[in-house]
């Protein structure tokens, strides 16, 4: 790229940013790349026009991202709903099996389980080191 047409590094930077943003957003949207040449006599107006186009492109990207996030949130909400239903069903099934099982069967089953499954709170309390508080401030 020749910088002979531009008088300041700002004009070069604006031109480069504009070409990048237009080509980037055009490729996202599948459109043709639009090139713009800055006119020395109207560089202030060109900068404003470029700023407006960049702002529009950023708004477009923001809207697309918000739409994608909303879609993903809906999918995740549906998955959470399905998992909650499955969990509820399994809890009901577990409760029913416990009521139908004889005490001997329950004892035999519980003897096969590791102790951390049967009493997770006790295990976590035993594993936690005792905390000591000093007179200093916590930072």
Coordinates of C-alpha atoms in Angstrom, one line a residue:
X1 CA 0.0 0.0 0.0
X2 CA 1.3 3.4 -0.9
X3 CA 1.1 6.1 1.8
X4 CA 1.9 9.0 -0.6
X5 CA -1.8 10.1 -0.7
X6 CA -2.1 10.4 3.1
X7 CA -0.7 13.4 5.0
X8 CA -0.7 11.9 8.5
X9 CA -0.3 8.5 10.2
X10 CA -3.9 8.9 11.5
X11 CA -5.2 8.9 7.9
X12 CA -3.2 5.8 7.1
X13 CA -4.5 4.1 10.3
X14 CA -8.1 5.0 9.6
X15 CA -7.8 3.8 6.0
X16 CA -6.3 0.5 7.2
X17 CA -8.9 0.0 9.9
X18 CA -11.7 0.8 7.5
X19 CA -10.4 -1.7 5.0
X20 CA -9.9 -4.3 7.7
X21 CA -13.4 -3.8 9.2
X22 CA -15.2 -3.7 5.9
X23 CA -13.4 -6.8 4.5
X24 CA -13.8 -8.7 7.8
X25 CA -17.5 -8.0 8.2
X26 CA -18.1 -8.6 4.5
X27 CA -16.5 -12.0 4.8
X28 CA -18.7 -12.7 7.8
X29 CA -21.8 -11.7 5.9
X30 CA -20.7 -13.2 2.5
X31 CA -20.7 -9.8 0.7
X32 CA -18.2 -8.2 -1.6
X33 CA -15.3 -6.2 -0.2
X34 CA -15.8 -2.5 -0.5
X35 CA -12.7 -0.3 -0.9
X36 CA -12.7 3.3 0.0
X37 CA -10.0 5.9 -0.9
X38 CA -9.7 8.9 1.3
X39 CA -9.9 12.2 -0.5
X40 CA -7.4 14.7 1.0
X41 CA -9.9 17.5 0.7
X42 CA -12.6 15.7 2.6
X43 CA -10.6 13.6 5.0
X44 CA -12.6 14.8 8.0
X45 CA -15.9 13.7 6.4
X46 CA -14.3 10.4 5.4
X47 CA -13.2 9.8 8.9
X48 CA -16.7 10.4 10.2
X49 CA -18.2 8.2 7.5
X50 CA -15.7 5.5 8.4
X51 CA -16.4 5.8 12.1
X52 CA -20.1 5.5 11.3
X53 CA -19.6 2.4 9.2
X54 CA -17.4 0.8 11.9
X55 CA -20.0 1.6 14.5
X56 CA -22.7 0.0 12.3
X57 CA -20.6 -3.0 11.8
X58 CA -19.9 -3.4 15.5
X59 CA -23.7 -3.1 16.2
X60 CA -24.3 -5.8 13.6
X61 CA -21.7 -8.1 15.2
X62 CA -23.2 -7.3 18.7
X63 CA -26.7 -8.2 17.4
X64 CA -25.5 -11.5 15.9
X65 CA -23.6 -12.4 19.1
X66 CA -26.7 -11.6 21.2
X67 CA -28.8 -13.8 19.0
X68 CA -26.4 -16.6 19.2
X69 CA -26.1 -16.3 23.0
X70 CA -29.9 -16.3 23.3
X71 CA -30.1 -19.4 21.2
X72 CA -27.5 -21.1 23.3
X73 CA -29.3 -20.1 26.5
X74 CA -32.5 -21.7 25.2
X75 CA -30.7 -24.9 24.4
X76 CA -29.1 -25.0 27.8
X77 CA -32.4 -24.2 29.6
X78 CA -33.9 -27.2 27.7
X79 CA -31.0 -29.5 28.7
X80 CA -31.4 -28.3 32.4
X81 CA -35.1 -29.1 32.3
X82 CA -34.5 -32.6 30.9
X83 CA -31.8 -33.3 33.5
X84 CA -34.0 -32.1 36.3
X85 CA -36.8 -34.4 35.0
X86 CA -34.4 -37.3 34.8
X87 CA -33.0 -36.6 38.2
X88 CA -36.5 -36.5 39.7
X89 CA -37.4 -39.8 38.0
X90 CA -34.2 -41.5 39.3
X91 CA -34.9 -40.2 42.8
X92 CA -38.4 -41.6 42.7
X93 CA -37.1 -44.9 41.4
X94 CA -34.4 -45.0 44.1
X95 CA -37.0 -44.3 46.8
X96 CA -39.3 -47.1 45.4
X97 CA -36.4 -49.6 45.3
X98 CA -35.5 -48.7 48.9
X99 CA -39.0 -49.3 50.1
X100 CA -39.3 -52.6 48.2
X101 CA -35.9 -53.9 49.3
X102 CA -35.6 -56.0 52.4
X103 CA -33.3 -54.8 55.2
X104 CA -30.9 -57.6 54.4
X105 CA -30.7 -56.5 50.8
X106 CA -30.1 -52.9 51.8
X107 CA -27.4 -53.9 54.2
X108 CA -25.7 -56.1 51.6
X109 CA -25.9 -53.3 49.0
X110 CA -24.5 -50.7 51.4
X111 CA -21.6 -52.9 52.5
X112 CA -20.5 -53.0 48.8
X113 CA -20.4 -49.2 48.5
X114 CA -17.3 -47.2 49.5
X115 CA -17.7 -45.3 52.7
X116 CA -17.4 -41.8 51.0
X117 CA -20.5 -42.6 49.0
X118 CA -22.5 -43.4 52.1
X119 CA -21.3 -40.5 54.3
X120 CA -19.9 -37.7 52.1
X121 CA -20.3 -35.0 54.8
X122 CA -18.3 -37.0 57.4
X123 CA -15.5 -37.6 54.9
X124 CA -15.3 -33.9 54.0
X125 CA -15.2 -32.8 57.6
X126 CA -12.5 -35.3 58.5
X127 CA -10.4 -34.2 55.5
X128 CA -10.6 -30.5 56.2
X129 CA -7.7 -29.1 58.2
X130 CA -8.6 -27.1 61.3
X131 CA -8.6 -23.4 60.7
X132 CA -6.7 -21.1 62.9
X133 CA -7.6 -17.4 63.1
X134 CA -4.8 -14.9 63.8
X135 CA -5.3 -11.4 65.1
X136 CA -4.2 -9.9 61.7
X137 CA -6.4 -8.8 59.0
X138 CA -7.3 -11.0 56.1
X139 CA -6.2 -9.5 52.8

